Amino acid sequence: MTTLIVSDVHLGSGYNRAGELASLLTRRSFGRLIILGDLFDRPRTMMLNESEWDLMDAIRSLALRKEIIWVEGNHDEGFGDVISSTLGIRAEKEYVWTERGTRFLALHGHQFDSYTTSGSYAASFAGFTYGMLRRIDNLTGTDLFHRLCFENRSWKHSSSMVKESALGYARERGADVMFCGHTHRAERDMRNGVEYVNTGCWNDLYCHYAIVGEHGAMLKEFIPESGIPGSRVRFAVDRANVS
C-alpha cells in the first residue's frame, strides 16, 4: 500500500494552497494518507474560503475508502477529537508503521523546536509577523516575503535543530525513516543509518509531499503553473532535486 504524507497546510491562514492539495489528493493513487500536523492554522478563530472547504470535503470523501491519519502539530494541538470527528479520520500524537521490513515514524517536529515550545512573546510575535507578510505575498501574487523568511538565519537554525533532534529520537525508537514537518523546509538526509525526510509545506510557491511505496521513501514536488487554476502536478521529481 502506498502511503502519501503531507504537512503544514495551515487552513484558515489566508495564504495556503488548499486547491492544489485537493487536486493532488484526487489525482494521486494511494492507500494511506498521513497529514503530518498543522492542517489548520488557528482552529479556534479560523474562517475558511471556498478552496479550503473543497479540501475538507475531499478529505472527508477519501476517509470513506482510505486510511487517513492526522498527526498533531503545534498549530492544531489539542484539537484531535474535533478534527477526528469532523473529518472522519484518526488522530495521533505520532504514528509508527512497518512496511517491507522498514520501520517508519511520523511526527510533526515542533517537539524538537525549543523556540516554538518556549511559548515566548518573541516566538508569538515572529509567528504573527510571518502570517502578515505571507498575506501580503498572497495579495500581491508574489512569494517575496516567504523567500526572505525562509533564508533567515534563525529559521535555518530552527530547521537544523529539528532535524538533529528528530534523528536522535528516531534512533531511540528504533525507526529506520523519520518523517517531520513543522519547518516548512523540504529536505532529506541520512545519519548513522537513519533517514530524515521533511515534507515541507503547502503554503509556498513550490509545495512538497512524500510517498512510501515499493521503492521506499521519496520526496516529491507539486509545482503549480503561476496564475493558472488547476495546477499541473509533476510526479517525476525525486529527492535528488530537492535541497
Coordinates of N, CA and C in Angstrom, one line a residue:
M1 N 0.8 -1.2 0.0 CA 0.0 0.0 0.0 C 0.9 1.2 0.0
T2 N 0.6 2.2 -0.9 CA 1.4 3.4 -1.0 C 0.9 4.4 0.1
T3 N 1.8 5.0 0.8 CA 1.5 6.0 1.8 C 1.8 7.4 1.3
L4 N 0.9 8.3 1.4 CA 1.2 9.7 1.0 C 1.2 10.6 2.2
I5 N 2.2 11.4 2.3 CA 2.4 12.2 3.5 C 2.5 13.7 3.2
V6 N 1.7 14.5 3.8 CA 1.7 16.0 3.6 C 1.7 16.6 5.0
S7 N 2.2 17.9 5.0 CA 2.2 18.6 6.3 C 2.0 20.1 6.1
D8 N 1.6 20.8 7.2 CA 1.7 22.2 7.2 C 0.8 22.9 6.1
V9 N -0.5 22.6 6.1 CA -1.4 23.2 5.1 C -1.9 24.5 5.7
H10 N -2.1 24.6 7.0 CA -2.5 25.9 7.6 C -3.8 26.4 7.0
L11 N -4.8 25.6 7.0 CA -6.1 26.1 6.6 C -6.6 27.3 7.5
G12 N -7.2 28.2 6.8 CA -7.6 29.4 7.5 C -6.6 30.5 7.6
S13 N -5.4 30.3 7.1 CA -4.3 31.2 7.2 C -4.4 32.4 6.2
G14 N -5.1 32.1 5.1 CA -5.2 33.0 4.0 C -4.1 33.0 3.0
Y15 N -3.1 32.1 3.2 CA -2.0 32.0 2.2 C -1.6 30.6 1.9
N16 N -2.5 29.6 2.1 CA -2.2 28.2 1.8 C -2.5 27.9 0.3
R17 N -2.2 26.7 -0.1 CA -2.5 26.2 -1.4 C -3.4 25.0 -1.3
A18 N -4.6 25.2 -0.7 CA -5.5 24.1 -0.4 C -6.0 23.5 -1.7
G19 N -6.3 24.4 -2.7 CA -6.8 23.9 -4.0 C -5.8 23.0 -4.7
E20 N -4.5 23.3 -4.6 CA -3.5 22.4 -5.2 C -3.4 21.1 -4.5
L21 N -3.6 21.1 -3.2 CA -3.5 19.9 -2.4 C -4.7 19.0 -2.7
A22 N -5.9 19.6 -2.8 CA -7.1 18.9 -3.2 C -6.9 18.2 -4.5
S23 N -6.3 18.9 -5.5 CA -6.0 18.3 -6.8 C -5.1 17.1 -6.7
L24 N -4.0 17.3 -5.9 CA -3.1 16.1 -5.7 C -3.8 14.9 -5.1
L25 N -4.6 15.1 -4.1 CA -5.3 14.0 -3.4 C -6.3 13.3 -4.3
T26 N -6.9 14.0 -5.2 CA -7.9 13.4 -6.1 C -7.2 12.8 -7.3
R27 N -6.0 13.2 -7.6 CA -5.3 12.7 -8.8 C -4.3 11.6 -8.5
R28 N -3.8 11.6 -7.3 CA -2.7 10.6 -7.0 C -3.3 9.3 -6.4
S29 N -2.8 8.2 -6.8 CA -3.2 6.9 -6.3 C -2.4 6.6 -5.0
F30 N -3.1 6.3 -3.9 CA -2.5 5.9 -2.6 C -3.5 5.2 -1.8
G31 N -3.0 4.4 -0.8 CA -3.9 3.7 0.1 C -4.0 4.3 1.5
R32 N -3.0 5.0 1.9 CA -2.9 5.6 3.2 C -2.5 7.1 3.1
L33 N -3.1 8.0 3.8 CA -2.7 9.4 3.8 C -2.4 9.8 5.2
I34 N -1.2 10.4 5.4 CA -0.8 10.9 6.7 C -0.7 12.4 6.6
I35 N -1.5 13.1 7.4 CA -1.5 14.6 7.4 C -0.6 14.9 8.7
L36 N 0.6 15.4 8.4 CA 1.6 15.4 9.4 C 1.6 16.8 10.2
G37 N 0.5 17.1 10.7 CA 0.4 18.3 11.6 C 0.1 19.6 10.9
D38 N -0.4 20.6 11.7 CA -0.8 21.9 11.2 C -1.6 21.9 9.9
L39 N -2.6 21.0 10.0 CA -3.7 21.1 8.9 C -4.4 22.4 9.0
F40 N -4.6 22.9 10.2 CA -5.3 24.2 10.5 C -4.3 25.2 11.1
D41 N -4.5 26.4 10.8 CA -3.6 27.5 11.3 C -4.0 27.9 12.8
R42 N -5.2 28.3 13.0 CA -5.7 28.6 14.3 C -7.2 28.1 14.4
P43 N -7.4 26.9 14.8 CA -8.7 26.3 14.8 C -9.8 27.1 15.5
R44 N -9.4 27.8 16.6 CA -10.4 28.5 17.4 C -11.0 29.7 16.6
T45 N -10.3 30.3 15.7 CA -10.7 31.5 15.2 C -10.8 31.5 13.6
M46 N -10.6 30.4 13.0 CA -10.4 30.3 11.6 C -11.7 30.5 10.8
M47 N -11.6 31.1 9.6 CA -12.7 31.2 8.7 C -12.1 30.6 7.4
L48 N -12.8 29.7 6.7 CA -12.3 29.0 5.6 C -12.9 29.6 4.3
N49 N -12.0 29.6 3.2 CA -12.5 30.1 1.9 C -13.0 28.8 1.1
E50 N -13.4 29.1 -0.1 CA -14.1 28.0 -0.9 C -13.1 26.9 -1.2
S51 N -11.8 27.2 -1.5 CA -10.9 26.1 -1.8 C -10.5 25.3 -0.6
E52 N -10.5 26.0 0.6 CA -10.3 25.2 1.8 C -11.4 24.3 2.2
W53 N -12.6 24.7 2.0 CA -13.8 23.8 2.2 C -13.7 22.7 1.2
D54 N -13.3 22.9 0.0 CA -13.2 21.9 -1.0 C -12.2 20.8 -0.6
L55 N -11.1 21.3 0.0 CA -10.1 20.3 0.5 C -10.7 19.5 1.7
M56 N -11.4 20.2 2.6 CA -12.1 19.4 3.7 C -13.0 18.4 3.1
D57 N -13.8 18.7 2.1 CA -14.7 17.8 1.5 C -14.0 16.6 0.9
A58 N -12.8 16.9 0.2 CA -12.0 15.9 -0.4 C -11.5 14.9 0.6
I59 N -11.0 15.4 1.8 CA -10.5 14.5 2.8 C -11.6 13.7 3.4
R60 N -12.8 14.3 3.7 CA -13.9 13.5 4.2 C -14.3 12.4 3.2
S61 N -14.3 12.7 1.9 CA -14.7 11.7 0.9 C -13.7 10.6 0.9
L62 N -12.4 10.9 0.9 CA -11.3 9.9 0.9 C -11.4 9.0 2.1
A63 N -11.8 9.6 3.3 CA -11.8 8.8 4.5 C -12.8 7.7 4.5
L64 N -13.7 7.7 3.6 CA -14.7 6.7 3.5 C -14.1 5.4 2.9
R65 N -13.0 5.5 2.2 CA -12.5 4.4 1.5 C -11.0 4.2 1.6
K66 N -10.3 5.1 2.3 CA -8.9 5.0 2.6 C -8.5 5.3 4.0
E67 N -7.4 4.8 4.4 CA -6.9 5.1 5.8 C -6.3 6.5 5.9
I68 N -6.8 7.3 6.7 CA -6.2 8.7 6.9 C -5.9 8.9 8.3
I69 N -4.7 9.3 8.6 CA -4.2 9.6 9.9 C -3.8 11.1 10.0
W70 N -4.3 11.8 11.0 CA -3.8 13.2 11.2 C -2.9 13.1 12.5
V71 N -1.7 13.6 12.4 CA -0.7 13.7 13.5 C -0.7 15.1 14.0
E72 N -0.8 15.3 15.3 CA -1.0 16.6 15.9 C 0.3 17.5 15.7
G73 N 0.0 18.8 15.3 CA 1.0 19.8 15.1 C 0.9 20.8 16.2
N74 N 1.8 21.8 16.2 CA 1.7 22.8 17.2 C 0.5 23.8 17.0
H75 N 0.1 24.0 15.7 CA -0.9 25.0 15.5 C -2.3 24.4 15.8
D76 N -2.5 23.1 15.5 CA -3.8 22.4 15.8 C -3.7 21.5 17.0
E77 N -2.8 21.8 17.9 CA -2.6 21.0 19.1 C -3.8 21.1 20.0
G78 N -4.3 19.9 20.5 CA -5.4 19.9 21.4 C -6.8 19.7 20.7
F79 N -6.7 19.7 19.3 CA -8.0 19.6 18.6 C -8.2 18.2 17.9
G80 N -7.5 17.2 18.5 CA -7.6 15.9 17.9 C -9.0 15.3 17.8
D81 N -9.7 15.4 18.9 CA -11.1 14.9 18.9 C -12.0 15.6 17.9
V82 N -11.8 16.9 17.8 CA -12.6 17.7 16.9 C -12.3 17.4 15.4
I83 N -11.0 17.3 15.1 CA -10.6 17.0 13.8 C -11.0 15.6 13.4
S84 N -10.8 14.7 14.3 CA -11.1 13.3 14.0 C -12.6 13.1 13.7
S85 N -13.5 13.8 14.5 CA -14.9 13.6 14.3 C -15.4 14.4 13.1
T86 N -14.8 15.6 12.8 CA -15.2 16.4 11.7 C -14.9 15.8 10.4
L87 N -13.7 15.2 10.3 CA -13.2 14.7 9.0 C -13.3 13.2 8.9
G88 N -13.6 12.5 10.0 CA -13.8 11.0 10.0 C -12.4 10.4 9.8
I89 N -11.4 10.9 10.5 CA -10.0 10.4 10.4 C -9.5 10.1 11.7
R90 N -8.4 9.3 11.8 CA -7.7 9.0 13.1 C -6.8 10.2 13.5
A91 N -6.8 10.4 14.8 CA -5.9 11.4 15.4 C -4.8 10.8 16.2
E92 N -3.6 11.2 16.0 CA -2.5 10.6 16.7 C -1.5 11.6 17.2
K93 N -0.7 11.4 18.2 CA 0.4 12.2 18.6 C 1.6 12.0 17.7
E94 N 1.8 10.7 17.4 CA 2.8 10.3 16.5 C 2.3 9.0 15.9
Y95 N 2.9 8.6 14.7 CA 2.4 7.4 14.0 C 3.6 6.6 13.6
V96 N 3.5 5.3 13.9 CA 4.6 4.3 13.6 C 4.0 3.2 12.7
W97 N 4.7 2.8 11.7 CA 4.2 1.6 10.9 C 5.4 1.0 10.3
T98 N 5.3 -0.3 9.9 CA 6.3 -1.1 9.3 C 5.9 -1.6 7.9
E99 N 6.7 -1.4 6.9 CA 6.5 -1.9 5.6 C 7.8 -2.5 5.0
R100 N 7.6 -3.7 4.5 CA 8.7 -4.4 3.9 C 10.0 -4.4 4.8
G101 N 9.8 -4.6 6.1 CA 10.9 -4.7 7.0 C 11.5 -3.4 7.4
T102 N 10.9 -2.3 6.9 CA 11.4 -0.9 7.3 C 10.4 -0.3 8.3
R103 N 11.0 0.3 9.4 CA 10.1 0.9 10.4 C 10.1 2.4 10.2
F104 N 8.9 3.0 10.0 CA 8.7 4.4 9.7 C 8.1 5.1 10.9
L105 N 8.5 6.3 11.2 CA 8.0 7.1 12.3 C 7.6 8.5 11.8
A106 N 6.4 8.9 12.0 CA 5.9 10.2 11.6 C 5.6 11.1 12.8
L107 N 6.1 12.3 12.9 CA 5.9 13.2 14.0 C 6.0 14.6 13.4
H108 N 5.2 15.5 13.9 CA 5.2 16.8 13.3 C 6.5 17.5 13.4
G109 N 7.2 17.5 14.6 CA 8.5 18.1 14.7 C 8.6 19.3 15.6
H110 N 7.5 19.9 15.9 CA 7.6 21.1 16.8 C 8.1 20.7 18.2
Q111 N 8.0 19.4 18.5 CA 8.5 18.9 19.8 C 10.0 19.2 20.0
F112 N 10.7 19.3 18.8 CA 12.2 19.4 18.8 C 12.6 20.9 18.7
D113 N 11.7 21.8 18.6 CA 12.0 23.2 18.3 C 11.8 24.0 19.6
S114 N 12.9 24.2 20.3 CA 12.8 24.9 21.6 C 12.3 26.3 21.4
Y115 N 12.5 26.9 20.3 CA 12.0 28.3 20.1 C 10.4 28.3 20.0
T116 N 9.9 27.3 19.4 CA 8.4 27.2 19.3 C 7.8 26.8 20.6
T117 N 8.4 25.8 21.3 CA 7.8 25.3 22.5 C 8.1 26.2 23.7
S118 N 8.9 27.2 23.6 CA 9.2 28.1 24.7 C 8.0 28.9 25.1
G119 N 7.1 29.1 24.1 CA 5.9 29.9 24.4 C 6.2 31.4 24.7
S120 N 7.3 31.9 24.2 CA 7.7 33.2 24.5 C 6.9 34.2 23.6
Y121 N 6.9 35.5 24.1 CA 6.3 36.5 23.3 C 7.0 36.7 22.0
A122 N 8.3 36.6 22.0 CA 9.1 36.7 20.8 C 8.7 35.7 19.7
A123 N 8.5 34.5 20.1 CA 8.0 33.4 19.2 C 6.6 33.7 18.7
S124 N 5.8 34.2 19.6 CA 4.4 34.6 19.1 C 4.4 35.7 18.2
F125 N 5.2 36.7 18.4 CA 5.3 37.9 17.6 C 5.9 37.5 16.2
A126 N 6.9 36.6 16.2 CA 7.5 36.1 15.0 C 6.5 35.4 14.1
G127 N 5.6 34.6 14.8 CA 4.6 33.9 14.0 C 3.6 34.8 13.5
F128 N 3.2 35.8 14.2 CA 2.2 36.8 13.8 C 2.8 37.6 12.6
T129 N 4.0 38.0 12.7 CA 4.7 38.8 11.6 C 4.8 38.0 10.4
Y130 N 5.1 36.7 10.5 CA 5.2 35.8 9.3 C 3.9 35.7 8.6
G131 N 2.8 35.5 9.4 CA 1.5 35.4 8.8 C 1.1 36.7 8.1
M132 N 1.4 37.9 8.6 CA 1.0 39.1 7.9 C 1.8 39.3 6.6
L133 N 3.1 38.9 6.7 CA 3.9 39.1 5.5 C 3.4 38.1 4.4
R134 N 3.0 36.9 4.8 CA 2.6 35.9 3.8 C 1.2 36.4 3.2
R135 N 0.4 37.1 4.0 CA -0.8 37.6 3.4 C -0.6 38.7 2.4
I136 N 0.5 39.4 2.6 CA 0.9 40.4 1.6 C 1.3 39.7 0.3
D137 N 2.1 38.7 0.5 CA 2.5 37.9 -0.7 C 1.3 37.4 -1.4
N138 N 0.3 36.9 -0.7 CA -0.9 36.4 -1.3 C -1.7 37.4 -2.1
L139 N -1.8 38.6 -1.5 CA -2.5 39.7 -2.2 C -1.8 40.2 -3.4
T140 N -0.4 40.2 -3.4 CA 0.3 40.7 -4.5 C 0.7 39.6 -5.5
G141 N 0.4 38.4 -5.2 CA 0.7 37.3 -6.1 C 2.2 37.0 -6.2
T142 N 2.9 37.3 -5.2 CA 4.4 37.1 -5.1 C 4.7 36.1 -4.0
D143 N 6.0 35.8 -3.9 CA 6.5 34.9 -2.9 C 7.7 35.5 -2.2
L144 N 7.8 36.9 -2.3 CA 8.9 37.6 -1.8 C 9.2 37.4 -0.4
F145 N 8.2 37.7 0.5 CA 8.4 37.7 1.9 C 8.7 36.3 2.4
H146 N 8.0 35.3 1.8 CA 8.2 33.9 2.2 C 9.7 33.6 2.0
R147 N 10.2 34.0 0.8 CA 11.6 33.7 0.5 C 12.5 34.3 1.5
L148 N 12.3 35.6 1.8 CA 13.1 36.3 2.8 C 13.1 35.6 4.2
C149 N 11.9 35.2 4.6 CA 11.8 34.5 5.9 C 12.5 33.1 5.8
F150 N 12.4 32.5 4.7 CA 12.9 31.1 4.5 C 14.4 31.1 4.6
E151 N 15.0 32.2 4.2 CA 16.5 32.3 4.2 C 17.0 33.0 5.5
N152 N 16.1 33.3 6.4 CA 16.5 33.9 7.6 C 17.4 32.9 8.4
R153 N 18.4 33.5 9.1 CA 19.4 32.6 9.8 C 18.7 31.9 11.0
S154 N 17.7 32.5 11.7 CA 17.0 31.8 12.8 C 16.2 30.7 12.3
W155 N 15.5 30.9 11.1 CA 14.7 29.8 10.5 C 15.6 28.6 10.2
K156 N 16.8 28.9 9.5 CA 17.7 27.8 9.2 C 18.2 27.1 10.4
H157 N 18.4 27.8 11.5 CA 18.9 27.2 12.7 C 17.8 26.3 13.3
S158 N 16.6 26.8 13.3 CA 15.4 26.0 13.8 C 15.3 24.7 13.0
S159 N 15.4 24.8 11.7 CA 15.3 23.6 10.8 C 16.4 22.6 11.2
S160 N 17.6 23.1 11.4 CA 18.7 22.2 11.7 C 18.5 21.5 13.1
M161 N 17.9 22.3 14.0 CA 17.6 21.8 15.4 C 16.6 20.7 15.3
V162 N 15.6 20.9 14.5 CA 14.5 19.9 14.4 C 15.1 18.6 13.8
K163 N 15.9 18.8 12.8 CA 16.4 17.6 12.1 C 17.3 16.8 13.0
E164 N 18.3 17.4 13.7 CA 19.2 16.7 14.5 C 18.5 16.0 15.7
S165 N 17.6 16.7 16.3 CA 16.8 16.1 17.4 C 15.9 14.9 16.9
A166 N 15.3 15.1 15.8 CA 14.4 14.1 15.2 C 15.2 12.8 14.9
L167 N 16.4 13.0 14.3 CA 17.2 11.8 14.0 C 17.6 11.1 15.3
G168 N 17.9 11.8 16.4 CA 18.2 11.2 17.7 C 17.0 10.4 18.2
Y169 N 15.9 11.0 18.1 CA 14.6 10.4 18.6 C 14.3 9.2 17.8
A170 N 14.5 9.2 16.5 CA 14.3 8.1 15.7 C 15.1 6.9 16.1
R171 N 16.4 7.2 16.4 CA 17.3 6.1 16.8 C 16.8 5.5 18.1
E172 N 16.4 6.3 19.0 CA 15.9 5.8 20.3 C 14.7 4.9 20.1
R173 N 13.8 5.2 19.1 CA 12.6 4.5 18.9 C 12.8 3.3 17.9
G174 N 14.0 3.1 17.4 CA 14.3 2.0 16.5 C 13.7 2.2 15.1
A175 N 13.6 3.5 14.7 CA 13.0 3.8 13.4 C 14.1 3.8 12.4
D176 N 13.8 3.4 11.2 CA 14.7 3.5 10.0 C 14.5 4.8 9.3
V177 N 13.3 5.3 9.2 CA 13.0 6.5 8.5 C 12.1 7.4 9.4
M178 N 12.5 8.7 9.5 CA 11.8 9.6 10.3 C 11.2 10.7 9.4
F179 N 9.9 10.9 9.5 CA 9.2 12.0 8.8 C 8.8 13.1 9.7
C180 N 9.1 14.3 9.3 CA 8.7 15.5 10.1 C 8.2 16.6 9.2
G181 N 7.5 17.5 9.7 CA 7.1 18.7 9.0 C 7.6 19.9 9.8
H182 N 6.7 20.9 10.1 CA 6.9 22.0 11.0 C 7.9 23.1 10.4
T183 N 9.0 22.7 9.9 CA 10.0 23.8 9.5 C 9.6 24.4 8.1
H184 N 8.7 23.8 7.4 CA 8.3 24.2 6.0 C 9.5 24.1 5.0
R185 N 10.5 23.4 5.4 CA 11.7 23.3 4.6 C 11.8 21.8 4.2
A186 N 11.5 21.5 2.9 CA 11.5 20.1 2.4 C 13.0 19.7 2.3
E187 N 13.3 18.6 2.9 CA 14.7 18.1 2.7 C 14.8 16.6 3.1
R188 N 15.9 16.0 2.7 CA 16.1 14.6 3.0 C 17.5 14.4 3.4
D189 N 17.8 13.6 4.4 CA 19.2 13.5 4.9 C 19.3 12.1 5.5
M190 N 20.5 11.6 5.7 CA 20.8 10.3 6.3 C 21.9 10.4 7.3
R191 N 21.7 9.9 8.5 CA 22.7 9.9 9.6 C 22.7 8.6 10.3
N192 N 23.9 8.0 10.4 CA 24.0 6.7 11.1 C 22.9 5.7 10.9
G193 N 22.6 5.6 9.6 CA 21.6 4.6 9.2 C 20.2 5.0 9.4
V194 N 19.9 6.2 9.8 CA 18.5 6.7 10.0 C 18.3 7.8 8.9
E195 N 17.2 7.7 8.2 CA 16.9 8.6 7.2 C 15.9 9.7 7.7
Y196 N 16.1 10.9 7.4 CA 15.2 12.0 7.8 C 14.6 12.6 6.5
V197 N 13.3 12.7 6.6 CA 12.5 13.3 5.5 C 11.6 14.4 6.0
N198 N 11.8 15.6 5.6 CA 10.9 16.7 6.0 C 10.0 17.0 4.8
T199 N 8.7 17.0 5.0 CA 7.7 17.0 3.9 C 7.4 18.5 3.5
G200 N 8.1 19.5 4.0 CA 7.9 20.8 3.6 C 6.5 21.4 4.0
C201 N 5.8 22.0 3.1 CA 4.6 22.7 3.5 C 3.7 22.9 2.2
W202 N 2.5 23.4 2.5 CA 1.5 23.7 1.4 C 1.1 25.1 1.4
N203 N 2.1 26.0 1.7 CA 1.8 27.5 1.6 C 3.0 28.2 1.0
D204 N 3.7 27.5 0.1 CA 4.8 28.0 -0.6 C 4.5 28.0 -2.1
L205 N 5.3 28.7 -2.9 CA 5.1 28.6 -4.3 C 5.3 27.2 -4.8
Y206 N 6.3 26.5 -4.2 CA 6.5 25.1 -4.6 C 6.2 24.2 -3.3
C207 N 5.2 23.4 -3.5 CA 4.8 22.5 -2.3 C 5.4 21.1 -2.5
H208 N 5.5 20.4 -1.4 CA 6.1 19.1 -1.3 C 5.3 18.1 -0.6
Y209 N 5.6 16.9 -0.9 CA 4.9 15.7 -0.2 C 5.9 14.5 -0.3
A210 N 5.6 13.5 0.5 CA 6.4 12.3 0.5 C 5.5 11.1 0.2
I211 N 6.1 10.1 -0.4 CA 5.4 8.9 -0.6 C 6.3 7.7 -0.1
V212 N 5.6 6.7 0.4 CA 6.3 5.5 0.8 C 5.7 4.3 0.0
G213 N 6.4 3.7 -0.9 CA 5.9 2.6 -1.7 C 6.9 1.5 -1.8
E214 N 6.9 0.8 -2.9 CA 7.8 -0.3 -3.1 C 9.2 0.0 -3.2
H215 N 9.5 1.3 -3.5 CA 10.9 1.8 -3.7 C 11.3 2.6 -2.4
G216 N 10.6 2.4 -1.3 CA 11.0 3.1 -0.1 C 10.4 4.5 -0.1
A217 N 11.0 5.4 0.7 CA 10.5 6.8 0.9 C 11.1 7.7 -0.2
M218 N 10.2 8.6 -0.8 CA 10.6 9.5 -1.8 C 10.0 10.9 -1.5
L219 N 10.7 11.9 -1.7 CA 10.2 13.3 -1.5 C 9.9 13.9 -2.9
K220 N 8.8 14.5 -3.1 CA 8.4 15.0 -4.4 C 7.8 16.4 -4.3
E221 N 7.8 17.0 -5.5 CA 7.3 18.4 -5.6 C 6.0 18.5 -6.3
F222 N 5.1 19.4 -5.9 CA 3.9 19.8 -6.6 C 4.2 21.2 -7.1
I223 N 4.3 21.4 -8.4 CA 4.7 22.6 -9.0 C 3.5 23.3 -9.8
P224 N 2.9 24.3 -9.2 CA 1.8 24.9 -9.9 C 2.2 25.8 -11.0
E225 N 1.4 25.9 -12.0 CA 1.6 26.9 -13.1 C 1.1 28.3 -12.6
S226 N 2.0 29.2 -12.6 CA 1.7 30.5 -12.0 C 0.5 31.2 -12.6
G227 N -0.5 31.5 -11.7 CA -1.7 32.2 -12.1 C -2.7 31.4 -12.8
I228 N -2.5 30.1 -13.0 CA -3.5 29.3 -13.7 C -4.1 28.3 -12.8
P229 N -5.5 28.4 -12.6 CA -6.2 27.4 -11.7 C -6.0 26.0 -12.2
G230 N -6.1 25.1 -11.3 CA -6.0 23.7 -11.7 C -4.5 23.3 -12.1
S231 N -3.6 23.6 -11.2 CA -2.2 23.5 -11.5 C -1.8 22.1 -11.9
R232 N -0.7 22.0 -12.7 CA -0.2 20.7 -13.1 C 0.6 20.1 -12.0
V233 N 0.7 18.8 -12.0 CA 1.4 18.1 -11.0 C 2.6 17.4 -11.6
R234 N 3.8 17.6 -11.1 CA 5.0 17.0 -11.6 C 5.4 15.9 -10.7
F235 N 5.0 14.6 -11.0 CA 5.3 13.5 -10.2 C 6.7 13.0 -10.4
A236 N 7.4 13.4 -11.4 CA 8.7 12.7 -11.8 C 9.9 13.3 -10.9
V237 N 9.6 14.3 -10.1 CA 10.7 14.9 -9.3 C 11.0 14.0 -8.1
D238 N 12.3 13.6 -7.9 CA 12.6 12.8 -6.8 C 13.5 13.6 -5.8
R239 N 13.9 13.0 -4.8 CA 14.6 13.7 -3.7 C 15.9 14.4 -4.2
A240 N 16.5 13.9 -5.2 CA 17.8 14.4 -5.7 C 17.6 15.9 -6.2
N241 N 16.4 16.2 -6.5 CA 16.1 17.6 -7.0 C 15.6 18.5 -5.9
V242 N 15.6 18.0 -4.7 CA 15.0 18.8 -3.6 C 16.2 19.1 -2.6
S243 N 16.5 20.3 -2.3 CA 17.5 20.7 -1.4 C 17.0 20.9 0.0

